[in-house]
Amino acid sequence: MSTNEKPSKKPGEVETTGHVWDSNLQEYNNPLPRWWLWGFYATVVFAIVYWILFPAWPIGGTFTKGLNTITFMDDGEEVTTHWNTRSLLARDMQTGRHAVRQREMLDRVGDMEYEEILADVDAMSFVNAYAKGSFGTWCAACHQTGGAGVIGQYPNLRNDQWKWGGTVAQIEETLVLGRNGYMPGYRESLNSEQLDQVASYVLAMNDYDLDADAVAAGEEIFNGYLGGCYQCHGVDAQGLASLGAPNLSNNIWGLVDVPGAADDEERVSRVASFVHDGVQRVMPGFADRLSETEIKVLTAYVHSLGGGQ
Ligand code: HEC
Ligand code: HEC
């Protein structure tokens, strides 16, 4: 039940709206607190000022642009437009404290020789920070974040195995021109016994204890006419950087998953089947996608990742 008679207020009594529900439920009629009211007016004033200065209201296909402007560089030309966050970002990337410092460091590193960069703590900490980003953008899709690679597919750049050489000059050449690693398959020229023998020899060079006769026969294949492996990998199997042929005696495996094999039999069969198939892998060149300085920074970074040569 609700009645609308406003009861007359007695001194000391709180004012109510006069509505009474269920015979005894009433509603106070207090004024809004001052602070709240002024706060409310302030937000109204703020909103009006904001609408005047900044992009705010949609009108049809467009919107009110606001009186505030922003100036930034676009392709070397100064552009002034109504204030908007996209231009603000463009300006921050050109003139922000961080961006300016980054460009200064890039220019500085660009003017340095590799020996100077590698010996300069400041330059190297910049290289590490900057290259992490560009490595993520350009390289990590294949070599993985951090550069550990994928066995059998993309080389690990963190270890001491450099197929194409680990000096800064060689790494830079890899990045600029790209690389094409090729080893022919031996499916025609070696039968399965010979494949096992040459595989046994390769494994024996890495201190796996295998059948001595097979190892001896494998050594002949490796260094003889039949296999001719020495032509690319070298007589002592130390590898040949000009061909991208890896050292086969340091127990670092980039293509054959030898460490993942359960026993000698599986190790032999994995190496043998790799030699049977051969391989071809391409590392793309970046000359047309990265500036000289960016390549320099990435080269110094990759060199330091793998404890270069
Ligand atoms: C499309 C995949 C792909 C991308 C992207 C890629 N690489 Fe490679 N990279 C390869 C492959 C495959 C090889 C091995 C080539 C071979 O078999 O000789 C390789 C080889 C290399 C080597 C030589 C390793 C050695 O042992 O000598 C270096 C150094 C290298 N990449 C660095 C980079 C850097 C730095 C980037 C980014 C700018 C990059 N790669 C981007 C696939 C890629
Ligand atoms: C034409 C040059 C060439 C010849 C000949 C050659 N190789 Fe290779 N081999 C390579 C190259 C290049 C690679 C690395 C390919 C790559 O990274 O894409 C390689 C890789 C390998 C690997 C993988 C090593 C790893 O890290 O996993 C083994 C094992 C190997 N060769 C053994 C042999 C044996 C055994 C023979 C002879 C029967 C032989 N190769 C003949 C060029 C050659």
Short mmCIF file of C-alpha atoms and ligand atoms in Angstrom, two decimals:
data_model
loop_
_atom_site.label_atom_id
_atom_site.label_comp_id
_atom_site.label_asym_id
_atom_site.label_seq_id
_atom_site.Cartn_x
_atom_site.Cartn_y
_atom_site.Cartn_z
CA MET A 1 0.00 0.00 0.00
CA SER A 2 1.30 3.46 -0.86
CA THR A 3 -0.13 6.77 0.21
CA ASN A 4 0.85 10.12 -1.16
CA GLU A 5 0.16 12.37 1.80
CA LYS A 6 3.32 14.15 2.74
CA PRO A 7 3.51 14.10 6.55
CA SER A 8 4.41 17.48 8.08
CA LYS A 9 8.00 17.44 9.23
CA LYS A 10 8.59 17.83 12.95
CA PRO A 11 11.81 19.49 14.24
CA GLY A 12 14.73 17.00 14.32
CA GLU A 13 12.94 14.69 11.99
CA VAL A 14 14.47 13.68 8.63
CA GLU A 15 12.57 14.78 5.52
CA THR A 16 11.03 11.95 3.56
CA THR A 17 9.45 11.86 0.10
CA GLY A 18 6.13 11.12 1.73
CA HIS A 19 5.69 7.72 0.16
CA VAL A 20 4.92 4.92 2.57
CA TRP A 21 4.93 1.30 1.52
CA ASP A 22 3.66 -1.62 3.53
CA SER A 23 2.51 0.87 6.22
CA ASN A 24 6.04 1.60 7.51
CA LEU A 25 8.62 1.73 4.67
CA GLN A 26 9.60 5.35 3.87
CA GLU A 27 12.09 7.07 1.55
CA TYR A 28 14.46 9.86 2.74
CA ASN A 29 14.56 13.03 0.67
CA ASN A 30 18.18 14.23 1.32
CA PRO A 31 19.86 16.80 -0.97
CA LEU A 32 22.77 15.53 -3.14
CA PRO A 33 26.12 16.03 -1.36
CA ARG A 34 27.90 19.22 -2.50
CA TRP A 35 31.10 17.45 -3.51
CA TRP A 36 29.18 15.05 -5.66
CA LEU A 37 27.24 17.79 -7.42
CA TRP A 38 30.36 19.85 -8.21
CA GLY A 39 32.16 16.74 -9.37
CA PHE A 40 29.28 16.07 -11.71
CA TYR A 41 29.39 19.64 -13.12
CA ALA A 42 33.17 19.28 -13.58
CA THR A 43 32.76 16.14 -15.72
CA VAL A 44 30.18 17.97 -17.86
CA VAL A 45 32.59 20.87 -18.42
CA PHE A 46 35.45 18.42 -19.11
CA ALA A 47 33.37 16.57 -21.70
CA ILE A 48 32.47 19.79 -23.55
CA VAL A 49 36.10 20.96 -23.63
CA TYR A 50 37.15 17.48 -24.79
CA TRP A 51 34.58 17.47 -27.62
CA ILE A 52 35.89 20.83 -28.80
CA LEU A 53 39.58 19.79 -28.77
CA PHE A 54 39.60 16.12 -29.78
CA PRO A 55 37.88 13.87 -32.33
CA ALA A 56 34.56 12.98 -30.69
CA TRP A 57 31.18 12.75 -32.40
CA PRO A 58 30.30 10.63 -35.42
CA ILE A 59 28.39 12.54 -38.10
CA GLY A 60 27.25 10.34 -40.97
CA GLY A 61 30.35 8.85 -42.56
CA THR A 62 32.76 11.17 -40.75
CA PHE A 63 33.25 12.70 -37.29
CA THR A 64 34.04 15.95 -35.52
CA LYS A 65 37.80 16.37 -35.80
CA GLY A 66 38.43 18.73 -32.85
CA LEU A 67 40.60 21.86 -32.84
CA ASN A 68 43.75 20.20 -31.49
CA THR A 69 46.41 19.36 -34.10
CA ILE A 70 49.49 17.15 -34.26
CA THR A 71 52.57 17.40 -36.50
CA PHE A 72 54.73 14.47 -37.60
CA MET A 73 57.02 13.47 -40.47
CA ASP A 74 55.66 11.30 -43.27
CA ASP A 75 58.23 10.16 -45.84
CA GLY A 76 60.40 13.18 -45.08
CA GLU A 77 57.49 15.64 -45.31
CA GLU A 78 56.04 17.46 -42.35
CA VAL A 79 52.34 16.65 -41.97
CA THR A 80 49.94 18.51 -39.65
CA THR A 81 46.58 16.92 -39.02
CA HIS A 82 43.84 16.84 -36.39
CA TRP A 83 44.98 15.08 -33.26
CA ASN A 84 44.71 11.27 -33.42
CA THR A 85 46.48 8.35 -31.76
CA ARG A 86 47.84 6.93 -35.01
CA SER A 87 49.77 10.15 -35.72
CA LEU A 88 50.79 10.30 -32.07
CA LEU A 89 52.37 6.85 -32.43
CA ALA A 90 54.11 7.89 -35.66
CA ARG A 91 55.50 10.97 -33.90
CA ASP A 92 56.63 8.98 -30.86
CA MET A 93 58.47 6.56 -33.11
CA GLN A 94 60.28 9.49 -34.74
CA THR A 95 60.94 11.83 -31.89
CA GLY A 96 60.23 9.86 -28.70
CA ARG A 97 63.18 9.65 -26.31
CA HIS A 98 63.46 5.89 -26.85
CA ALA A 99 63.29 6.15 -30.66
CA VAL A 100 65.87 8.91 -30.83
CA ARG A 101 68.26 6.97 -28.62
CA GLN A 102 67.70 3.83 -30.69
CA ARG A 103 68.52 5.67 -33.94
CA GLU A 104 71.60 7.24 -32.41
CA MET A 105 72.85 3.81 -31.32
CA LEU A 106 72.04 2.27 -34.71
CA ASP A 107 74.02 5.04 -36.45
CA ARG A 108 76.87 4.59 -34.01
CA VAL A 109 77.00 0.81 -34.45
CA GLY A 110 76.66 1.28 -38.22
CA ASP A 111 79.87 3.31 -38.21
CA MET A 112 81.83 0.81 -36.10
CA GLU A 113 83.99 -2.10 -37.22
CA TYR A 114 82.96 -5.55 -35.97
CA GLU A 115 85.98 -5.83 -33.66
CA GLU A 116 84.99 -2.54 -32.03
CA ILE A 117 81.34 -3.59 -31.64
CA LEU A 118 82.20 -6.97 -30.12
CA ALA A 119 84.60 -5.34 -27.65
CA ASP A 120 82.25 -2.49 -26.66
CA VAL A 121 79.93 -3.36 -23.76
CA ASP A 122 77.46 -0.56 -24.59
CA ALA A 123 77.32 -1.44 -28.26
CA MET A 124 76.81 -5.14 -27.48
CA SER A 125 74.02 -4.51 -25.00
CA PHE A 126 72.31 -2.41 -27.66
CA VAL A 127 72.95 -5.16 -30.25
CA ASN A 128 71.41 -7.79 -27.98
CA ALA A 129 68.33 -5.71 -27.22
CA TYR A 130 67.75 -4.55 -30.80
CA ALA A 131 68.58 -7.85 -32.52
CA LYS A 132 66.24 -9.81 -30.28
CA GLY A 133 63.40 -7.90 -31.91
CA SER A 134 64.57 -8.21 -35.50
CA PHE A 135 65.61 -11.84 -35.00
CA GLY A 136 62.05 -12.48 -33.84
CA THR A 137 60.68 -10.76 -36.95
CA TRP A 138 62.99 -12.18 -39.62
CA CYS A 139 64.66 -15.33 -38.36
CA ALA A 140 62.72 -17.00 -35.55
CA ALA A 141 60.12 -18.50 -37.89
CA CYS A 142 62.84 -20.93 -39.01
CA HIS A 143 65.61 -20.79 -36.38
CA GLN A 144 63.12 -20.49 -33.47
CA THR A 145 63.03 -17.84 -30.77
CA GLY A 146 66.47 -17.83 -29.20
CA GLY A 147 68.01 -19.51 -32.27
CA ALA A 148 68.07 -23.15 -31.16
CA GLY A 149 66.76 -24.32 -34.54
CA VAL A 150 65.03 -27.61 -35.34
CA ILE A 151 67.16 -30.69 -35.81
CA GLY A 152 67.00 -31.89 -39.42
CA GLN A 153 65.46 -28.63 -40.63
CA TYR A 154 66.96 -25.37 -39.40
CA PRO A 155 70.44 -25.08 -37.93
CA ASN A 156 70.97 -24.36 -34.28
CA LEU A 157 72.73 -20.98 -34.11
CA ARG A 158 73.61 -21.31 -30.44
CA ASN A 159 76.19 -24.08 -30.68
CA ASP A 160 79.77 -24.11 -31.87
CA GLN A 161 78.99 -25.80 -35.19
CA TRP A 162 79.29 -23.34 -38.08
CA LYS A 163 78.66 -25.02 -41.41
CA TRP A 164 79.36 -21.85 -43.36
CA GLY A 165 81.90 -20.49 -40.91
CA GLY A 166 81.53 -18.52 -37.71
CA THR A 167 83.66 -15.43 -38.36
CA VAL A 168 81.72 -12.17 -38.61
CA ALA A 169 82.62 -11.93 -42.31
CA GLN A 170 81.24 -15.42 -42.99
CA ILE A 171 78.08 -14.87 -40.94
CA GLU A 172 77.49 -11.55 -42.69
CA GLU A 173 77.84 -13.27 -46.06
CA THR A 174 75.31 -15.90 -44.94
CA LEU A 175 72.81 -13.17 -44.06
CA VAL A 176 73.39 -11.03 -47.13
CA LEU A 177 73.50 -13.70 -49.85
CA GLY A 178 71.73 -16.62 -48.21
CA ARG A 179 73.09 -20.18 -48.40
CA ASN A 180 72.25 -23.32 -50.28
CA GLY A 181 73.41 -26.43 -48.44
CA TYR A 182 73.52 -29.49 -50.66
CA MET A 183 74.66 -33.05 -50.11
CA PRO A 184 73.86 -35.64 -52.80
CA GLY A 185 72.01 -38.80 -51.86
CA TYR A 186 73.90 -42.11 -52.19
CA ARG A 187 70.94 -44.36 -53.00
CA GLU A 188 72.52 -45.34 -56.33
CA SER A 189 76.21 -45.47 -55.49
CA LEU A 190 76.23 -47.27 -52.11
CA ASN A 191 74.40 -50.46 -51.17
CA SER A 192 72.89 -50.85 -47.73
CA GLU A 193 75.93 -52.65 -46.30
CA GLN A 194 78.23 -49.88 -47.53
CA LEU A 195 75.85 -47.25 -46.15
CA ASP A 196 76.03 -48.95 -42.74
CA GLN A 197 79.84 -49.09 -42.98
CA VAL A 198 80.31 -45.42 -43.81
CA ALA A 199 77.77 -44.54 -41.09
CA SER A 200 79.75 -46.66 -38.60
CA TYR A 201 82.92 -44.78 -39.55
CA VAL A 202 81.25 -41.37 -39.07
CA LEU A 203 79.93 -42.47 -35.66
CA ALA A 204 83.29 -43.94 -34.65
CA MET A 205 84.84 -40.50 -35.23
CA ASN A 206 82.49 -39.31 -32.49
CA ASP A 207 83.65 -41.97 -30.01
CA TYR A 208 80.82 -44.43 -30.54
CA ASP A 209 82.18 -47.93 -30.13
CA LEU A 210 81.23 -49.85 -33.28
CA ASP A 211 82.27 -52.98 -35.17
CA ALA A 212 85.94 -52.43 -36.11
CA ASP A 213 85.71 -54.13 -39.52
CA ALA A 214 82.73 -52.03 -40.54
CA VAL A 215 84.49 -48.87 -39.34
CA ALA A 216 87.63 -49.73 -41.36
CA ALA A 217 85.57 -50.43 -44.50
CA GLY A 218 83.64 -47.19 -43.91
CA GLU A 219 86.84 -45.18 -43.65
CA GLU A 220 87.83 -46.42 -47.09
CA ILE A 221 84.50 -45.43 -48.55
CA PHE A 222 84.65 -42.02 -46.87
CA ASN A 223 88.13 -41.19 -48.11
CA GLY A 224 87.99 -43.11 -51.38
CA TYR A 225 86.45 -42.91 -54.80
CA LEU A 226 83.28 -44.80 -53.83
CA GLY A 227 82.04 -42.31 -51.23
CA GLY A 228 84.16 -39.26 -51.91
CA CYS A 229 82.80 -37.78 -48.68
CA TYR A 230 86.21 -36.21 -47.98
CA GLN A 231 85.79 -33.91 -50.99
CA CYS A 232 83.22 -31.89 -49.05
CA HIS A 233 83.73 -32.82 -45.40
CA GLY A 234 87.55 -32.95 -45.56
CA VAL A 235 89.92 -35.92 -45.10
CA ASP A 236 89.81 -35.55 -41.32
CA ALA A 237 86.05 -34.74 -41.48
CA GLN A 238 86.65 -31.26 -40.04
CA GLY A 239 84.18 -29.78 -42.51
CA LEU A 240 84.54 -27.24 -45.31
CA ALA A 241 82.97 -23.82 -44.77
CA SER A 242 83.05 -22.89 -48.46
CA LEU A 243 80.56 -25.73 -49.16
CA GLY A 244 78.61 -25.56 -45.93
CA ALA A 245 79.72 -29.10 -45.13
CA PRO A 246 79.77 -29.57 -41.35
CA ASN A 247 82.46 -31.02 -39.15
CA LEU A 248 81.44 -34.66 -38.64
CA SER A 249 83.74 -35.41 -35.70
CA ASN A 250 82.63 -32.96 -32.98
CA ASN A 251 79.52 -34.91 -31.94
CA ILE A 252 77.29 -31.94 -32.81
CA TRP A 253 74.41 -33.06 -35.00
CA GLY A 254 72.28 -30.63 -36.94
CA LEU A 255 70.62 -32.95 -39.41
CA VAL A 256 70.74 -36.51 -38.13
CA ASP A 257 69.14 -36.96 -34.74
CA VAL A 258 71.95 -39.10 -33.35
CA PRO A 259 71.50 -38.03 -29.70
CA GLY A 260 67.84 -39.06 -29.89
CA ALA A 261 68.61 -42.64 -30.99
CA ALA A 262 68.20 -45.42 -28.44
CA ASP A 263 71.22 -47.59 -29.27
CA ASP A 264 74.12 -48.05 -31.70
CA GLU A 265 71.98 -49.96 -34.16
CA GLU A 266 69.52 -47.07 -34.39
CA ARG A 267 72.36 -44.52 -34.61
CA VAL A 268 73.91 -46.39 -37.55
CA SER A 269 70.60 -46.74 -39.31
CA ARG A 270 69.78 -43.03 -38.86
CA VAL A 271 73.13 -41.87 -40.30
CA ALA A 272 72.92 -44.46 -43.10
CA SER A 273 69.44 -43.40 -44.11
CA PHE A 274 70.52 -39.72 -44.10
CA VAL A 275 73.46 -40.54 -46.41
CA HIS A 276 71.09 -42.57 -48.59
CA ASP A 277 68.71 -39.62 -48.99
CA GLY A 278 71.10 -36.65 -49.08
CA VAL A 279 69.73 -33.21 -48.33
CA GLN A 280 69.21 -29.75 -49.74
CA ARG A 281 68.36 -26.77 -47.57
CA VAL A 282 68.13 -23.09 -48.41
CA MET A 283 68.74 -20.12 -46.18
CA PRO A 284 67.21 -17.03 -47.83
CA GLY A 285 69.36 -13.92 -48.37
CA PHE A 286 68.32 -10.67 -46.69
CA ALA A 287 70.19 -8.07 -48.78
CA ASP A 288 66.96 -6.64 -50.16
CA ARG A 289 65.01 -6.74 -46.91
CA LEU A 290 67.41 -5.46 -44.26
CA SER A 291 69.64 -2.39 -44.23
CA GLU A 292 73.42 -2.79 -43.97
CA THR A 293 73.27 -1.65 -40.37
CA GLU A 294 70.50 -4.08 -39.46
CA ILE A 295 72.53 -6.91 -41.00
CA LYS A 296 75.55 -5.74 -39.04
CA VAL A 297 73.57 -5.79 -35.78
CA LEU A 298 72.16 -9.26 -36.53
CA THR A 299 75.60 -10.56 -37.50
CA ALA A 300 77.12 -9.38 -34.22
CA TYR A 301 74.15 -10.90 -32.37
CA VAL A 302 74.33 -14.31 -34.09
CA HIS A 303 78.12 -14.32 -33.67
CA SER A 304 77.75 -13.82 -29.92
CA LEU A 305 74.90 -16.37 -29.67
CA GLY A 306 77.03 -19.23 -30.91
CA GLY A 307 80.30 -18.08 -29.40
CA GLY A 308 81.48 -17.30 -32.96
CA GLN A 309 84.95 -17.80 -34.33
C1 HEC B 1 63.03 -19.81 -44.38
C2 HEC B 1 63.80 -20.28 -43.24
C3 HEC B 1 64.94 -19.41 -42.76
C4 HEC B 1 64.92 -18.08 -42.36
C5 HEC B 1 63.75 -17.13 -42.37
C6 HEC B 1 66.24 -17.79 -41.90
N1 HEC B 1 67.04 -18.89 -42.02
FE1 HEC B 1 69.00 -18.99 -41.51
N2 HEC B 1 69.08 -20.85 -42.30
C7 HEC B 1 68.02 -21.58 -42.80
C8 HEC B 1 68.50 -22.86 -43.30
C9 HEC B 1 67.64 -23.96 -43.90
C10 HEC B 1 69.89 -22.87 -43.09
C11 HEC B 1 70.85 -23.99 -43.46
C12 HEC B 1 71.30 -23.82 -44.87
C13 HEC B 1 72.19 -24.95 -45.22
O1 HEC B 1 71.72 -26.07 -45.28
O2 HEC B 1 73.38 -24.72 -45.42
C14 HEC B 1 70.21 -21.60 -42.45
C15 HEC B 1 71.49 -21.23 -42.08
C16 HEC B 1 71.83 -20.09 -41.35
C17 HEC B 1 73.14 -19.76 -40.87
C18 HEC B 1 74.40 -20.58 -41.09
C19 HEC B 1 74.62 -21.52 -39.94
C20 HEC B 1 75.92 -22.22 -40.05
O3 HEC B 1 76.07 -23.24 -39.36
O4 HEC B 1 76.82 -21.77 -40.79
C21 HEC B 1 73.04 -18.59 -40.17
C22 HEC B 1 74.15 -17.85 -39.46
C23 HEC B 1 71.65 -18.17 -40.25
N3 HEC B 1 70.93 -19.10 -40.97
C24 HEC B 1 71.14 -17.03 -39.69
C25 HEC B 1 69.87 -16.53 -39.96
C26 HEC B 1 69.42 -15.23 -39.55
C27 HEC B 1 70.20 -14.24 -38.70
C28 HEC B 1 68.16 -15.09 -40.05
C29 HEC B 1 67.26 -13.87 -39.96
C30 HEC B 1 67.76 -12.68 -40.57
C31 HEC B 1 67.83 -16.32 -40.76
N4 HEC B 1 68.89 -17.17 -40.68
C32 HEC B 1 66.61 -16.56 -41.38
C33 HEC B 1 66.72 -21.17 -42.83
C34 HEC B 1 66.28 -19.89 -42.55
C1 HEC B 2 78.89 -32.42 -52.30
C2 HEC B 2 79.40 -32.30 -50.96
C3 HEC B 2 79.14 -33.44 -49.99
C4 HEC B 2 79.49 -34.74 -50.11
C5 HEC B 2 80.16 -35.41 -51.29
C6 HEC B 2 79.07 -35.38 -48.89
N1 HEC B 2 78.49 -34.49 -48.05
FE1 HEC B 2 77.74 -34.89 -46.22
N2 HEC B 2 77.05 -32.99 -46.11
C7 HEC B 2 77.29 -32.01 -47.04
C8 HEC B 2 76.61 -30.80 -46.64
C9 HEC B 2 76.61 -29.47 -47.39
C10 HEC B 2 75.93 -31.10 -45.45
C11 HEC B 2 75.04 -30.16 -44.65
C12 HEC B 2 73.77 -29.94 -45.43
C13 HEC B 2 72.92 -28.89 -44.80
O1 HEC B 2 73.22 -28.43 -43.72
O2 HEC B 2 71.89 -28.56 -45.40
C14 HEC B 2 76.25 -32.50 -45.12
C15 HEC B 2 75.79 -33.16 -43.98
C16 HEC B 2 76.19 -34.44 -43.63
C17 HEC B 2 75.81 -35.11 -42.41
C18 HEC B 2 74.88 -34.57 -41.32
C19 HEC B 2 75.68 -34.05 -40.13
C20 HEC B 2 74.77 -33.52 -39.04
O3 HEC B 2 75.16 -32.51 -38.45
O4 HEC B 2 73.72 -34.09 -38.75
C21 HEC B 2 76.40 -36.34 -42.43
C22 HEC B 2 76.29 -37.42 -41.37
C23 HEC B 2 77.14 -36.43 -43.66
N3 HEC B 2 76.99 -35.24 -44.35
C24 HEC B 2 77.88 -37.54 -44.03
C25 HEC B 2 78.40 -37.69 -45.30
C26 HEC B 2 78.97 -38.92 -45.79
C27 HEC B 2 79.10 -40.17 -44.97
C28 HEC B 2 79.33 -38.70 -47.08
C29 HEC B 2 79.90 -39.67 -48.06
C30 HEC B 2 79.20 -40.92 -48.24
C31 HEC B 2 79.00 -37.33 -47.39
N4 HEC B 2 78.43 -36.76 -46.30
C32 HEC B 2 79.25 -36.74 -48.62
C33 HEC B 2 78.03 -32.10 -48.19
C34 HEC B 2 78.50 -33.28 -48.69
#
